[in-house]
PDB file of C-alpha atoms in Angstrom:
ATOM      1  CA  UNK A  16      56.402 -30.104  -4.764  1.00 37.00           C
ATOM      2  CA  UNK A  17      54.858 -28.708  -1.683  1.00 37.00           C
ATOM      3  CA  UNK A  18      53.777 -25.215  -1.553  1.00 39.00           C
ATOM      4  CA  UNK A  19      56.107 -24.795   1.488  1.00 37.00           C
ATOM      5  CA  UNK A  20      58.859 -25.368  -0.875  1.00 36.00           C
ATOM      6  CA  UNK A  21      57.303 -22.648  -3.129  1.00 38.00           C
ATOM      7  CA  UNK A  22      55.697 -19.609  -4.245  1.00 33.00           C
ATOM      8  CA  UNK A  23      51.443 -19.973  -4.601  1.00 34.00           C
ATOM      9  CA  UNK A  24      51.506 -22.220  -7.607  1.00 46.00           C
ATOM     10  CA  UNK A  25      50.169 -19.190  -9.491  1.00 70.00           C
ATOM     11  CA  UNK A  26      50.358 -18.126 -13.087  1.00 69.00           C
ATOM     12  CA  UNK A  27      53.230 -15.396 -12.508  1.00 75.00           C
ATOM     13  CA  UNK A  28      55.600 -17.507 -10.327  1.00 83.00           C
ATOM     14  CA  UNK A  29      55.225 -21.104 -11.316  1.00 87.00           C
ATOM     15  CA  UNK A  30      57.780 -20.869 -14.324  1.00 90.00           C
ATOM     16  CA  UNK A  31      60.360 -18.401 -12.576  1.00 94.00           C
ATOM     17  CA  UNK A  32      60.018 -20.433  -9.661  1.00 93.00           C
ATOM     18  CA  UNK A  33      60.916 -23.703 -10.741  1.00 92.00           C
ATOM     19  CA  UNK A  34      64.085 -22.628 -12.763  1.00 94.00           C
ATOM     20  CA  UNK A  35      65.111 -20.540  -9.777  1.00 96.00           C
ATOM     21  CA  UNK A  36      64.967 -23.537  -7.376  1.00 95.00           C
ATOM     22  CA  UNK A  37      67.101 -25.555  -9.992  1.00 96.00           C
ATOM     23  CA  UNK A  38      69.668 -22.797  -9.534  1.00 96.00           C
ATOM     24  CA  UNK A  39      69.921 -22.603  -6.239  1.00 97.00           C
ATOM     25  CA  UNK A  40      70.470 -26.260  -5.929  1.00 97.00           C
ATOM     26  CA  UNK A  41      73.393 -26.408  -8.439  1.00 96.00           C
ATOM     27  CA  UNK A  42      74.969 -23.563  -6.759  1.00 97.00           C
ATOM     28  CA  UNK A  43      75.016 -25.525  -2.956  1.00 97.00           C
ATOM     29  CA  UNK A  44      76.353 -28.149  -5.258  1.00 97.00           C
ATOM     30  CA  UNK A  45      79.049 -26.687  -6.880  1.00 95.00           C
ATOM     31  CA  UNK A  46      79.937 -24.423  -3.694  1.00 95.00           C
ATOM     32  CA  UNK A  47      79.259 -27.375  -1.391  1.00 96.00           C
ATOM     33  CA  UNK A  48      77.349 -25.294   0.971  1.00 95.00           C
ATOM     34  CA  UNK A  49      73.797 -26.097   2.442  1.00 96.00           C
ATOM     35  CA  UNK A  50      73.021 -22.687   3.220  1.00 97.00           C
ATOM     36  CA  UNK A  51      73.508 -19.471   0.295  1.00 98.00           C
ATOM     37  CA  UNK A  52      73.353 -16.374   0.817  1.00 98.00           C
ATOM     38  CA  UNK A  53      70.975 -14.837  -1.467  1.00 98.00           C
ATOM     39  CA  UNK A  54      70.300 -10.951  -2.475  1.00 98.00           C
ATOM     40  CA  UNK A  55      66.826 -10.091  -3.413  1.00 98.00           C
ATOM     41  CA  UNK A  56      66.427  -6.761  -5.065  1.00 97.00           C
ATOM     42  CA  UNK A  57      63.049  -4.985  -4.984  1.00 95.00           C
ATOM     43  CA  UNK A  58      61.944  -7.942  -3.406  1.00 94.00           C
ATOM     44  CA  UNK A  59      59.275  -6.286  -1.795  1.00 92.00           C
ATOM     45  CA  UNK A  60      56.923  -8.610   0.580  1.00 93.00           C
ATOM     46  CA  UNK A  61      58.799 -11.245   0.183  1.00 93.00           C
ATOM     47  CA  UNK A  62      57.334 -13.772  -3.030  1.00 93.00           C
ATOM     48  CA  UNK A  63      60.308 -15.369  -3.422  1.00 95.00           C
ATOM     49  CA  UNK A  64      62.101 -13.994  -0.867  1.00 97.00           C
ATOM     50  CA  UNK A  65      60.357 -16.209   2.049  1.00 96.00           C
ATOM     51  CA  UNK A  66      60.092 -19.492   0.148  1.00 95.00           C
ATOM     52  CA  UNK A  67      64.018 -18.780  -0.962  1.00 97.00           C
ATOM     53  CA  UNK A  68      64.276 -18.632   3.004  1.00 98.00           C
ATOM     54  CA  UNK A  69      62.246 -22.329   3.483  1.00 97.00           C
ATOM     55  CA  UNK A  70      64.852 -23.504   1.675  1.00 97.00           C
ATOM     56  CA  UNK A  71      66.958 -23.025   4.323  1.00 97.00           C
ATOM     57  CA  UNK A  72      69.309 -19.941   2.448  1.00 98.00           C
ATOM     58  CA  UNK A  73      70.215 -16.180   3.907  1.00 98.00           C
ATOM     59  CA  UNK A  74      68.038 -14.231   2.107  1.00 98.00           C
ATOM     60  CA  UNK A  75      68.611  -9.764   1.987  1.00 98.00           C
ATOM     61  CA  UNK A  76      65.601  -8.014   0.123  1.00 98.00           C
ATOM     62  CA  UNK A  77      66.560  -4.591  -0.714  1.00 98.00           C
ATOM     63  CA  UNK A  78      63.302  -2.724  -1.394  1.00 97.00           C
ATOM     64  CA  UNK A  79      62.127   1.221  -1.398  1.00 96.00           C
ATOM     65  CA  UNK A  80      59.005   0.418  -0.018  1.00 96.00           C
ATOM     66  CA  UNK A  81      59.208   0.721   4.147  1.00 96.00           C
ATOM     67  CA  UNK A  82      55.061  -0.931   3.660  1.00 97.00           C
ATOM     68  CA  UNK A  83      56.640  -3.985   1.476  1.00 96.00           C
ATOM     69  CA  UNK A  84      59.797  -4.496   4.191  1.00 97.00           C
ATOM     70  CA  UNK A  85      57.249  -4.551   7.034  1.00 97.00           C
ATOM     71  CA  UNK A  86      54.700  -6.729   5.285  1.00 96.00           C
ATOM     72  CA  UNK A  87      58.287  -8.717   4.579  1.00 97.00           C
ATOM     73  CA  UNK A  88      58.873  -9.027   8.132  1.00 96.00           C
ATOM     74  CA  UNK A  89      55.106 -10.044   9.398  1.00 97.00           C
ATOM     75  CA  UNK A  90      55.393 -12.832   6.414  1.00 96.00           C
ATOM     76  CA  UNK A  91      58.306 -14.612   7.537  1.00 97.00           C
ATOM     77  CA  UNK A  92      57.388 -14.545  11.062  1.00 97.00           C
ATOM     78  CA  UNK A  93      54.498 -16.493   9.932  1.00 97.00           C
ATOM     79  CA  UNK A  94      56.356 -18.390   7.917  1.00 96.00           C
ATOM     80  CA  UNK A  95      58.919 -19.337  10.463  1.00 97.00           C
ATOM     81  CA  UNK A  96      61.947 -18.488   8.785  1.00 97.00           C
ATOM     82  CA  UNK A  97      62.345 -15.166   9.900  1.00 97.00           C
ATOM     83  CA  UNK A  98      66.322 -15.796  11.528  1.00 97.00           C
ATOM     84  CA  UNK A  99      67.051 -16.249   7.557  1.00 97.00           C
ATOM     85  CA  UNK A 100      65.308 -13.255   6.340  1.00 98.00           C
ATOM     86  CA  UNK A 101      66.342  -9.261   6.144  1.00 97.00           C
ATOM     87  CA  UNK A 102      65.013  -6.029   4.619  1.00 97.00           C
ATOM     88  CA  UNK A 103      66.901  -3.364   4.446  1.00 97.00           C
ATOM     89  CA  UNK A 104      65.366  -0.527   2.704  1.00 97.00           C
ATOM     90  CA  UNK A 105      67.035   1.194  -0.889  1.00 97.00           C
ATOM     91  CA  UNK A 106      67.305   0.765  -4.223  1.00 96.00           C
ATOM     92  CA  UNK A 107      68.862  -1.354  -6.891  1.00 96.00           C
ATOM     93  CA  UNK A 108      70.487   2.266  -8.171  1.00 96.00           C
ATOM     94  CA  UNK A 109      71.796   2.885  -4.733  1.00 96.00           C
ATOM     95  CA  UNK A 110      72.706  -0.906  -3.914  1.00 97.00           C
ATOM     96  CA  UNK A 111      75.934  -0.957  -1.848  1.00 97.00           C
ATOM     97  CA  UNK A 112      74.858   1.800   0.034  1.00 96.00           C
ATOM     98  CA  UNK A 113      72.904  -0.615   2.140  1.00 97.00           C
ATOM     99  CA  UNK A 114      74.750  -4.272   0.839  1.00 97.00           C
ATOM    100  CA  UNK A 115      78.278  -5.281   0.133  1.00 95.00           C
ATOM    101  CA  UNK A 116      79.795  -6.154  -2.985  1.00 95.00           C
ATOM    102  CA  UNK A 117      80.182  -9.685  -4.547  1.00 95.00           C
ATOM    103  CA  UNK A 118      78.344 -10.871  -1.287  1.00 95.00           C
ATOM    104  CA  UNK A 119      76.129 -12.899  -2.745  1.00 98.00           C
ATOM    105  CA  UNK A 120      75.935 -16.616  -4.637  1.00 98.00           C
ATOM    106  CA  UNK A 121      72.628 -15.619  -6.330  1.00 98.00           C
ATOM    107  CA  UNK A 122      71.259 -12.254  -6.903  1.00 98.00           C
ATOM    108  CA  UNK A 123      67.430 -11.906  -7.530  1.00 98.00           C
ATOM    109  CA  UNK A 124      66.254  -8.631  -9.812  1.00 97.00           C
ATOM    110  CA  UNK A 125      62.381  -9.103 -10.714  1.00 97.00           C
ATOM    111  CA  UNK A 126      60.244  -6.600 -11.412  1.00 95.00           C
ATOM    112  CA  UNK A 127      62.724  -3.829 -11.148  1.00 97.00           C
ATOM    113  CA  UNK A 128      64.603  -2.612 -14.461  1.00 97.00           C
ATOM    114  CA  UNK A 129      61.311  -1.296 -15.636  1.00 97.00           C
ATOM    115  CA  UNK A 130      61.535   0.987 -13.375  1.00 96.00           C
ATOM    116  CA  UNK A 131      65.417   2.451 -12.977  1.00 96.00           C
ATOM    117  CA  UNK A 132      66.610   5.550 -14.831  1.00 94.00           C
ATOM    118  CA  UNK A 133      68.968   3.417 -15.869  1.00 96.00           C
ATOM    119  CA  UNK A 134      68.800  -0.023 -16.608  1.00 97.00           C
ATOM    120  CA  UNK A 135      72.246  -1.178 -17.615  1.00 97.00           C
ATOM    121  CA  UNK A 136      73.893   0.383 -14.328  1.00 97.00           C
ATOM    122  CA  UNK A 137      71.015  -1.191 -12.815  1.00 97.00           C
ATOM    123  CA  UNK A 138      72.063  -4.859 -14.352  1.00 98.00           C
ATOM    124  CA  UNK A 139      75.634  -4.018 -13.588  1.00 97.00           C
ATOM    125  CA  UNK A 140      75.219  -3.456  -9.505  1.00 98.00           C
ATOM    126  CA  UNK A 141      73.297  -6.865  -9.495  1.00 98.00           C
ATOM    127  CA  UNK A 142      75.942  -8.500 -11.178  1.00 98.00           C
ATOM    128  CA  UNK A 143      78.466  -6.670  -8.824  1.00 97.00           C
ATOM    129  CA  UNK A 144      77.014  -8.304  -5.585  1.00 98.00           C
ATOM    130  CA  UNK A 145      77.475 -11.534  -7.134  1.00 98.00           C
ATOM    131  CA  UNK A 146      80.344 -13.843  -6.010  1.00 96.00           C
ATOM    132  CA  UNK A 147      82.044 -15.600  -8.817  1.00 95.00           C
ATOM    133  CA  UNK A 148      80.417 -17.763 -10.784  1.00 95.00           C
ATOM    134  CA  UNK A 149      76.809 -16.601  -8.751  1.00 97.00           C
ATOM    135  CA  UNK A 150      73.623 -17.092 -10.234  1.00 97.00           C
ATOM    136  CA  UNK A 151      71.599 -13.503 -11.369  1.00 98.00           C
ATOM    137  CA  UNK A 152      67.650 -14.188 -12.037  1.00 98.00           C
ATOM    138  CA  UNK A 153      66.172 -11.323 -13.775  1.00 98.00           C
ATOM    139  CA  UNK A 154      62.631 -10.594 -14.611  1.00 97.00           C
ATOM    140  CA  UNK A 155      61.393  -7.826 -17.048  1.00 97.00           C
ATOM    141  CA  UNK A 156      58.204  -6.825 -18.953  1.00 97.00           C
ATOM    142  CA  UNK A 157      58.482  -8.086 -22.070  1.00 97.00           C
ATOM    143  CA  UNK A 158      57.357  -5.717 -24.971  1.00 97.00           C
ATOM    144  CA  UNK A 159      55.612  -8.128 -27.479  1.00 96.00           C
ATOM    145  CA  UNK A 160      53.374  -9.440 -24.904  1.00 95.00           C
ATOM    146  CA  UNK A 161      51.998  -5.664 -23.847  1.00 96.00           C
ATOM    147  CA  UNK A 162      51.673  -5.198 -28.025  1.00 96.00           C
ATOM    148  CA  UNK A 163      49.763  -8.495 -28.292  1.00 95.00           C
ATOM    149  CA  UNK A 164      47.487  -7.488 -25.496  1.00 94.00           C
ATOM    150  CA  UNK A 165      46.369  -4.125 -26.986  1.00 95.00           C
ATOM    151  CA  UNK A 166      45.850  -5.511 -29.801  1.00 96.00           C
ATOM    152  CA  UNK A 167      43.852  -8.090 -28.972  1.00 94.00           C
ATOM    153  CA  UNK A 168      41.688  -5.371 -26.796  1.00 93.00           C
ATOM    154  CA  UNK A 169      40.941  -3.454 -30.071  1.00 96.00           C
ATOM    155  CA  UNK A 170      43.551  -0.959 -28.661  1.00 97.00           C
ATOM    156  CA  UNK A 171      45.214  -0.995 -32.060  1.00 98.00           C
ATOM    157  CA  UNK A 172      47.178   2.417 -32.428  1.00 98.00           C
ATOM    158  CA  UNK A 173      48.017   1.812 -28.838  1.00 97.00           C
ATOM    159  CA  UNK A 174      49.863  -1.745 -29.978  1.00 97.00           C
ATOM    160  CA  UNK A 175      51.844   0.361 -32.862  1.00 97.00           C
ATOM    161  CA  UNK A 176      52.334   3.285 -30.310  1.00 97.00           C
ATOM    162  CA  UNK A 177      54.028   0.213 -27.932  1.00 97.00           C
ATOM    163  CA  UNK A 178      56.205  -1.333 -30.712  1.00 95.00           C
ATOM    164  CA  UNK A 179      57.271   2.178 -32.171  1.00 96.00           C
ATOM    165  CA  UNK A 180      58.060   3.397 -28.532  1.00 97.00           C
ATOM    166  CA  UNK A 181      61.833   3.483 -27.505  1.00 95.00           C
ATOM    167  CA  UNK A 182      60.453   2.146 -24.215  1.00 96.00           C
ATOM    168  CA  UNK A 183      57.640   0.010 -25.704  1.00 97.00           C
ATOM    169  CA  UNK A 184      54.913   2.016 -23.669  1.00 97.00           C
ATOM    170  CA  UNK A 185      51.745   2.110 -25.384  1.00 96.00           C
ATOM    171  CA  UNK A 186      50.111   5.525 -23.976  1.00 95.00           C
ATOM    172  CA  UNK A 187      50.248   8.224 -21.825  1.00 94.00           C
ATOM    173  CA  UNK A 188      47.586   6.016 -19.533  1.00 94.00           C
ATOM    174  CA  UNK A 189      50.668   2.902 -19.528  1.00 96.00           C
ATOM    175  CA  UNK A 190      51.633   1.875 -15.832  1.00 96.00           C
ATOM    176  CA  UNK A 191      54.796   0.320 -17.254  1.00 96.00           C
ATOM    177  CA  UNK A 192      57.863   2.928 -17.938  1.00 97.00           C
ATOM    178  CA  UNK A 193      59.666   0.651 -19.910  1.00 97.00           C
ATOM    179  CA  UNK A 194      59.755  -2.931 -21.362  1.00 98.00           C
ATOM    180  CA  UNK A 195      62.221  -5.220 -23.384  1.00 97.00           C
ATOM    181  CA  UNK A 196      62.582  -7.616 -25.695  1.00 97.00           C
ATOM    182  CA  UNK A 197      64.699 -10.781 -24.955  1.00 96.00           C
ATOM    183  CA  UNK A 198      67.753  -9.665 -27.168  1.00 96.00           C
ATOM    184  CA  UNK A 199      67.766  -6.401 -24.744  1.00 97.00           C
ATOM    185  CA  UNK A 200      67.479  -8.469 -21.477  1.00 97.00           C
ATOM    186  CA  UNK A 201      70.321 -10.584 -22.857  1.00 97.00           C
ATOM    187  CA  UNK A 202      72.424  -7.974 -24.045  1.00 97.00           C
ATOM    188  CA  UNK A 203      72.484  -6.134 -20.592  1.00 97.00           C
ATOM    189  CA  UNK A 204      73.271  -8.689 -18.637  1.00 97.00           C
ATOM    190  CA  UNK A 205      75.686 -10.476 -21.114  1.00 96.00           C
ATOM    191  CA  UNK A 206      77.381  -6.688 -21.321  1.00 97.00           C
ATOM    192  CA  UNK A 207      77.602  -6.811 -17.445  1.00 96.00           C
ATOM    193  CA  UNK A 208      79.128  -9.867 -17.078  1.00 96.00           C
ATOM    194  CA  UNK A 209      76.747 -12.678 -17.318  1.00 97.00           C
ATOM    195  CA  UNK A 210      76.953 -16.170 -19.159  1.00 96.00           C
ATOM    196  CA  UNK A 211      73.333 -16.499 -19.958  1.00 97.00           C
ATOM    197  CA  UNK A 212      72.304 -20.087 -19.480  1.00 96.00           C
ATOM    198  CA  UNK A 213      68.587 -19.703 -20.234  1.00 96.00           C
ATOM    199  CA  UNK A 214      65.676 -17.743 -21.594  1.00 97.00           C
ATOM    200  CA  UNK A 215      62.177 -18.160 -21.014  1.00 96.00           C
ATOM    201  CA  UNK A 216      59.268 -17.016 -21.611  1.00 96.00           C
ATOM    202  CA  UNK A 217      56.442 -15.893 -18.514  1.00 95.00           C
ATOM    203  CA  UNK A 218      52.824 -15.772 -18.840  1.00 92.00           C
ATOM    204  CA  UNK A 219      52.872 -16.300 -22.716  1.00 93.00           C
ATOM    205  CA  UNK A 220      49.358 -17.099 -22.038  1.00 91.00           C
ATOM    206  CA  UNK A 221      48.022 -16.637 -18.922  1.00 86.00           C
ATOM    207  CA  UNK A 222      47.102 -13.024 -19.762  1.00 84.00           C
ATOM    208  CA  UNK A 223      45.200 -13.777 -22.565  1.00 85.00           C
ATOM    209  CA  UNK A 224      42.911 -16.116 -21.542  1.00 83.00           C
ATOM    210  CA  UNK A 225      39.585 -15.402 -19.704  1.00 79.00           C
ATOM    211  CA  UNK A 226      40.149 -15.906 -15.721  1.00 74.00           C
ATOM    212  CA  UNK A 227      36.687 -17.045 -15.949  1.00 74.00           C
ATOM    213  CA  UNK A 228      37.418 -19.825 -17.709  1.00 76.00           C
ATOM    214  CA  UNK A 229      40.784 -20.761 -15.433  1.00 76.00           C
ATOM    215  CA  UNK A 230      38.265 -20.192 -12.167  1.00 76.00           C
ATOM    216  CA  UNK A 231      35.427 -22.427 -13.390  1.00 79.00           C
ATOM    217  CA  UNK A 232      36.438 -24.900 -15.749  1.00 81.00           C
ATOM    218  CA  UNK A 233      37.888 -27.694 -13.686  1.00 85.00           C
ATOM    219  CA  UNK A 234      41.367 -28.755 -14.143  1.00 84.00           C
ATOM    220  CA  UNK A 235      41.981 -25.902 -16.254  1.00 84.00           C
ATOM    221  CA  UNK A 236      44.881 -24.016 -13.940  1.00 84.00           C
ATOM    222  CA  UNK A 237      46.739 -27.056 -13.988  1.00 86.00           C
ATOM    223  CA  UNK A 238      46.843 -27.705 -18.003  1.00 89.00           C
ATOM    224  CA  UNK A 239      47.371 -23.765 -18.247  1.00 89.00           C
ATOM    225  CA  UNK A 240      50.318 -24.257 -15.909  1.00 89.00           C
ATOM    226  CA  UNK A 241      51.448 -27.130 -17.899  1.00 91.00           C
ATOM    227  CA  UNK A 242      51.070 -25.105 -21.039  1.00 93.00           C
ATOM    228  CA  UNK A 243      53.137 -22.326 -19.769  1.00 93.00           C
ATOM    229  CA  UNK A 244      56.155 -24.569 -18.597  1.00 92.00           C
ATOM    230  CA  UNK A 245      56.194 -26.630 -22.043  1.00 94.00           C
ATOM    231  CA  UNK A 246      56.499 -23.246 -23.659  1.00 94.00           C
ATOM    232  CA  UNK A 247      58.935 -21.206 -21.306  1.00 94.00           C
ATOM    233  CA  UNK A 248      62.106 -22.005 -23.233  1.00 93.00           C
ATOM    234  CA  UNK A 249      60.894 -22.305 -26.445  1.00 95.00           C
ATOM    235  CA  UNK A 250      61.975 -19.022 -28.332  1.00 94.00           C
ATOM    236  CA  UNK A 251      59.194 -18.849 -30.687  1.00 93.00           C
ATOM    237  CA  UNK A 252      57.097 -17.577 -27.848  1.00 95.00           C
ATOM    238  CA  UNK A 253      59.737 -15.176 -26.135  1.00 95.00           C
ATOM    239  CA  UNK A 254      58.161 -12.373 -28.526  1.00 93.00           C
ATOM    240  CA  UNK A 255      54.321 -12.784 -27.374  1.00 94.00           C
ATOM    241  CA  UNK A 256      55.547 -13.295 -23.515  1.00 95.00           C
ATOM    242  CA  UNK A 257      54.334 -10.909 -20.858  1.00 95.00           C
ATOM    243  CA  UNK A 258      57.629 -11.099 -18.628  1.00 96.00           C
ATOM    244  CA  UNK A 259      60.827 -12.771 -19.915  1.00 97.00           C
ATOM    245  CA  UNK A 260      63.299 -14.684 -17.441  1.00 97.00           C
ATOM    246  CA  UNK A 261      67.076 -14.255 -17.754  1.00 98.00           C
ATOM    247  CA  UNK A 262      69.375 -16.649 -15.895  1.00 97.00           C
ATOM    248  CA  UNK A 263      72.343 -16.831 -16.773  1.00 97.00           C
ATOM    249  CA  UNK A 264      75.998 -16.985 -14.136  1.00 97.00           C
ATOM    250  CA  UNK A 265      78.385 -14.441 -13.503  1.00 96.00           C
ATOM    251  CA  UNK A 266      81.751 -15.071 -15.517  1.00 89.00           C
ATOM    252  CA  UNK A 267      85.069 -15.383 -14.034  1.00 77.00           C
ATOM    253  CA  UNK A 268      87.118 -12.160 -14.680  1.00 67.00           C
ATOM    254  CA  UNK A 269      89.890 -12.487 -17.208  1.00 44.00           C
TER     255      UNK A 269
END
């Protein structure tokens, strides 16, 4: 697939990527619409948010940052698609202060619970901008893949400090607040809502292996890549996964 069709064909979009783009084409098939319109929370400069937009789909990034939205804006001006993009600046806490309600036939949250008060209410507003039967794609650390890491470092009370940790942070020094395991990702969304459809795991490897070898040794990004899509859904590696992917459809009230 062309990269116009796409994120960067990078290591922490590839897999979230392709599953998203599969979404977004069932849902303009089963709403038999061309164009969605698509909610992008803390979708800062626009990763998915502009290649969402090259699609041809509405896209609304909600984001805190006034730096991201304007980097947003310069991006898909460049890109060409910016009649199909909009930032508007707040939080996934704060959500229909600045967006309506069940607005939306997919709702992208990546990168963001980790860093709410609250993560459920959080899971529940995404859910809430949703249209029936919508599409919610959620990305969130994953907490065996920071123990793995430490570990692996030497950092060994700092891997039992993350897998003791209500949170799953490994230190004062940790940049993360909080991370989950997949059960935890499923059961928020699943209590908000959501018929998960998939699970999969995100830079299982990628993190662990030495970007010297990726930059030098040729051919190896592409077999990495190839590694980390043959793995994705395989729940085995879910535990060791940096980020885990949620996607799942919002269920039709009773």
């Amino acid at each position: 697939m062309s990269d116009q069709l796409r994120p960067r064909a990078s290591l922490r979009t590839a897999v979230v990527w392709e599953v998203l783009r599969d979404a977004l084409e069932r849902r303009v098939k089963a709403t038999g619409r061309e164009v969605l319109d698509v909610l992008d929370t803390g979708g800062g400069t626009g990763n998915f948010a502009v290649p969402v937009a090259r699609l041809g789909h509405r896209v609304t990034v909600v984001d805190p940052s006034p730096n991201a939205l304007f980097a947003l804006e310069r991006r898909a001006e460049e890109a060409g698609v910016a009649d199909r993009v909009r930032g508007v600046q707040g939080d996934i806490l704060g959500l229909f202060e600045v967006v309506d309600r069940t607005g939306y036939d997919a709702v992208l949250c990546h990168g963001v619970l980790e860093y709410v008060d609250d993560p459920a209410e959080g899971v529940r507003n995404a859910v809430d901008a949703l249209r029936p039967s919508g599409a919610l794609s959620l990305l969130g650390a994953g907490l065996g893949g920071a123990v793995l890491a430490r570990a692996l470092a030497g950092h060994f009370a700092e891997a039992r400090q993350a897998l003791a940790d209500p949170a799953g942070r490994w230190g004062e020094g940790d940049p993360v607040p909080r991370r989950f395991t997949a059960d935890q990702l499923t059961g928020l969304v699943g209590d908000a809502g959501i018929e998960v459809s998939a699970v999969h795991g995100v830079r299982v490897f990628a993190d662990l292996v030495p970007g010297v070898l990726v930059d030098t040794e040729p051919g190896a990004m592409e077999e990495l890549l190839r590694l980390e899509a043959a793995v994705a859904e395989l729940p085995a590696f879910h535990s060791v996964a940096t980020q885990l992917h949620v996607l799942g459809e919002k269920r039709a009230r009773a």
